Tab-separated table of C-alpha atoms and ligand atoms in Angstrom:
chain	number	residue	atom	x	y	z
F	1	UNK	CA	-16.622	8.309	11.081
F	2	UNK	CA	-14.777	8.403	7.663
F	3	UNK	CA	-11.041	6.924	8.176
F	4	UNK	CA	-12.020	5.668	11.969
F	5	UNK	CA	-10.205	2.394	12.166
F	6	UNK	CA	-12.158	-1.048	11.245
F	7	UNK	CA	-12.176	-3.683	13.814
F	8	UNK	CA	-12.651	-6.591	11.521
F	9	UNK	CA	-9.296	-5.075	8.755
F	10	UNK	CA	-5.862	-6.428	8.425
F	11	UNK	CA	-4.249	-3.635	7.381
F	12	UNK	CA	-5.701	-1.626	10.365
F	13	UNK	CA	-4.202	-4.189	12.346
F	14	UNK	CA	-1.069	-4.091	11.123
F	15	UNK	CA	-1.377	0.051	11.268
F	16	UNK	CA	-1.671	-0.659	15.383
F	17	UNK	CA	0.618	-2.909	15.487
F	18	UNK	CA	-1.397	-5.719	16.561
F	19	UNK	CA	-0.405	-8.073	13.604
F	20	UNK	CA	3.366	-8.123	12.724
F	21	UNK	CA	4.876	-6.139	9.610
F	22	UNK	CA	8.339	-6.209	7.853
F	23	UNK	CA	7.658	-2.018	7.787
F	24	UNK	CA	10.297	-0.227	5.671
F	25	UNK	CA	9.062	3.335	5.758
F	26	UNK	CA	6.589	4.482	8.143
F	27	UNK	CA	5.573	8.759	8.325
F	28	UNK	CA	2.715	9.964	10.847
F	29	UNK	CA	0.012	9.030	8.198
F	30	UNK	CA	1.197	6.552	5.624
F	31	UNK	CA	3.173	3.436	6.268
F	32	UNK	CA	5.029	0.722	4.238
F	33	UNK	CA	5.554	-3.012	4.402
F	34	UNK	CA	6.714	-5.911	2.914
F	35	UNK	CA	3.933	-8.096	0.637
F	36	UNK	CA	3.885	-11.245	2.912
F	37	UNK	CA	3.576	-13.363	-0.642
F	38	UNK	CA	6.141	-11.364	-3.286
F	39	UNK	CA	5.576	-11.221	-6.685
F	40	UNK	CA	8.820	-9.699	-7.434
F	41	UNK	CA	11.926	-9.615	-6.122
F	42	UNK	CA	10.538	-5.599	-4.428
F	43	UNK	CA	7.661	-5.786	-3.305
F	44	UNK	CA	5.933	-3.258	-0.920
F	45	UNK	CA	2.395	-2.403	0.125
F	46	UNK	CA	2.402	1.754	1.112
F	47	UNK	CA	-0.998	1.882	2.360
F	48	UNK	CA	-2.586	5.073	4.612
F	49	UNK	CA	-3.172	4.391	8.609
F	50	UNK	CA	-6.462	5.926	8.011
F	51	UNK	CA	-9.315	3.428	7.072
F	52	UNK	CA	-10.942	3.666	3.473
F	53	UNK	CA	-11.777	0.757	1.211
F	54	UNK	CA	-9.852	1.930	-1.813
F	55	UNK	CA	-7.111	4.098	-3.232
F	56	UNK	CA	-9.752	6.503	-4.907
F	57	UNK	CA	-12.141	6.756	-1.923
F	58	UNK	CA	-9.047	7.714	0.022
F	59	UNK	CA	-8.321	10.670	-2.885
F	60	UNK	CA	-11.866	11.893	-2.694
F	61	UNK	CA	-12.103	11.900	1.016
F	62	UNK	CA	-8.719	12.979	1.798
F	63	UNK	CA	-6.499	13.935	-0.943
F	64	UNK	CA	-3.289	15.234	0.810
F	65	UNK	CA	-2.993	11.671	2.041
F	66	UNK	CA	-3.577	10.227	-1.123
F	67	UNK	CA	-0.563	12.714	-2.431
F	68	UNK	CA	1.600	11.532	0.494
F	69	UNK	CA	1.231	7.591	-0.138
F	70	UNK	CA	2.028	8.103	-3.969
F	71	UNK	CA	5.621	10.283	-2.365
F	72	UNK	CA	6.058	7.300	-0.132
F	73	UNK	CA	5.411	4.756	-3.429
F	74	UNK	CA	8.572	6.733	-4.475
F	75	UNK	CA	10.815	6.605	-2.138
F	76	UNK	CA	10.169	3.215	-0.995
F	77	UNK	CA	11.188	2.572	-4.934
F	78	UNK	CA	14.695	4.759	-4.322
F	79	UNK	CA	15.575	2.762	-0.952
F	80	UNK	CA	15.114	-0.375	-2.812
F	81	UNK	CA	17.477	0.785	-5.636
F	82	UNK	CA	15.124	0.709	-7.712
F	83	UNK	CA	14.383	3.157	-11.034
F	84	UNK	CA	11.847	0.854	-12.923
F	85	UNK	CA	8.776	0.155	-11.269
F	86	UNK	CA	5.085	-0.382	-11.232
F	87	UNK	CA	2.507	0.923	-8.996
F	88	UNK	CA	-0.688	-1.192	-8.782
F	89	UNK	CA	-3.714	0.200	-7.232
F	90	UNK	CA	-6.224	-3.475	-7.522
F	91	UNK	CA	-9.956	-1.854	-6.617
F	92	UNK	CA	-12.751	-4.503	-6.432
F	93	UNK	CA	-12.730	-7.917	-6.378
F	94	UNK	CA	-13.094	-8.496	-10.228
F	95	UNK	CA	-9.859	-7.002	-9.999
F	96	UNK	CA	-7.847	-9.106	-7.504
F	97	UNK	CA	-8.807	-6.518	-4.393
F	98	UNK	CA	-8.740	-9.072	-1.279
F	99	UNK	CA	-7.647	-6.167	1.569
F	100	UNK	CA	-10.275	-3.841	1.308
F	101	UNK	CA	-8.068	-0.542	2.709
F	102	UNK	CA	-6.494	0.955	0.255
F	103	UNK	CA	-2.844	-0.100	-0.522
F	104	UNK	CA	-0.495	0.753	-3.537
F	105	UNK	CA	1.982	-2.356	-4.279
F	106	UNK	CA	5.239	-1.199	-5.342
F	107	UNK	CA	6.616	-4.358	-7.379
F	108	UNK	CA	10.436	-3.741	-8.756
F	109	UNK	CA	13.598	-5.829	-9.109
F	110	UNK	CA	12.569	-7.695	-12.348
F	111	UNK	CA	11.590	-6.860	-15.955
F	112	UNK	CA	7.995	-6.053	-16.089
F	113	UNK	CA	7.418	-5.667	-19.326
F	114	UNK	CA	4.133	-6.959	-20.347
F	115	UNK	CA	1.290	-4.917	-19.943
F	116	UNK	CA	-2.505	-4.936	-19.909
F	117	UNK	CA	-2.736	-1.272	-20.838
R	1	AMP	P1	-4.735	-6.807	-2.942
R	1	AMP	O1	-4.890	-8.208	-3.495
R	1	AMP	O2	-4.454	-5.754	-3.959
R	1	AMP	O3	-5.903	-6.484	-2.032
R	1	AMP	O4	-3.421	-6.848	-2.064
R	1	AMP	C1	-3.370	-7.351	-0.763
R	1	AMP	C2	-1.976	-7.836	-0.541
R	1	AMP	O5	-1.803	-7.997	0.850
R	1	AMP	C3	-1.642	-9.196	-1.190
R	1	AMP	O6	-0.582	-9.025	-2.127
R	1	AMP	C4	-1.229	-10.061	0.002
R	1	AMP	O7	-0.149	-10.917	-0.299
R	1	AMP	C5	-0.859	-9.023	1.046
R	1	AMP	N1	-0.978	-9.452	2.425
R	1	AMP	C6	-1.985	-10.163	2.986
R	1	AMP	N2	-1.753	-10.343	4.309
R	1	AMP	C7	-0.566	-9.724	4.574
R	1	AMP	C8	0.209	-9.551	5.754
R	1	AMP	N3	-0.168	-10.048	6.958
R	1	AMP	N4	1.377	-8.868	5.659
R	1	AMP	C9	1.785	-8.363	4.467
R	1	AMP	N5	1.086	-8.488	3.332
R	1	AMP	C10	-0.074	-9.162	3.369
């Protein structure tokens, strides 16, 4: 069924607490976790307990969610301390997607100026 946990994902894992998380904010659907490899001084994976493969599948299939873990994004960004952020959503493997459940990183604590958009 759509959102059933995956028995092969390490995200699910971590949702069950089978693998071991540095969790910062955790609700009844949506938790949040420290990126076991940083790429800035904050930065924090908010990812759904329910199983889909991306941030948009997620949104199609179940949208409230996908409103909840953007809220979470945003306060996981206030208890840091911090007011400049970015939110990445990586989708596909052209695009640096290796966890295939969907996860926003929250990445703060340094200039991030430079953009690709
Ligand atoms: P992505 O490349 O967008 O799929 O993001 C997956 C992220 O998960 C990467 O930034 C990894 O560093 C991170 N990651 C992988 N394994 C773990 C883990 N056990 N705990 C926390 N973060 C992890």
């Amino acid at each position: 069924m759509a959102g059933e946990p995956q028995p092969d994902c390490l995200f699910c894992k971590i949702v069950a607490g089978d693998i071991p998380a540095t969790v910062v904010r955790r609700t009844e659907r949506v938790l949040a976790f420290r990126d076991i490899a940083p790429k800035a001084p904050v930065h924090v994976l908010v990812i759904p307990h329910v199983h889909y493969p991306n941030a948009a599948e997620l949104a199609a299939a179940e949208p409230e969610i996908a409103g909840e873990l953007l809220a979470e994004a945003g306060l996981v960004a206030r208890d840091e301390g911090v007011e400049d952020y970015r939110l990445i959503f990586n989708t596909g493997t052209g695009a640096g997607q290796t966890v295939f459940h969907a996860h926003v990183h929250v990445l703060g604590g340094k200039p991030m100026t430079e953009s690709m958009v």
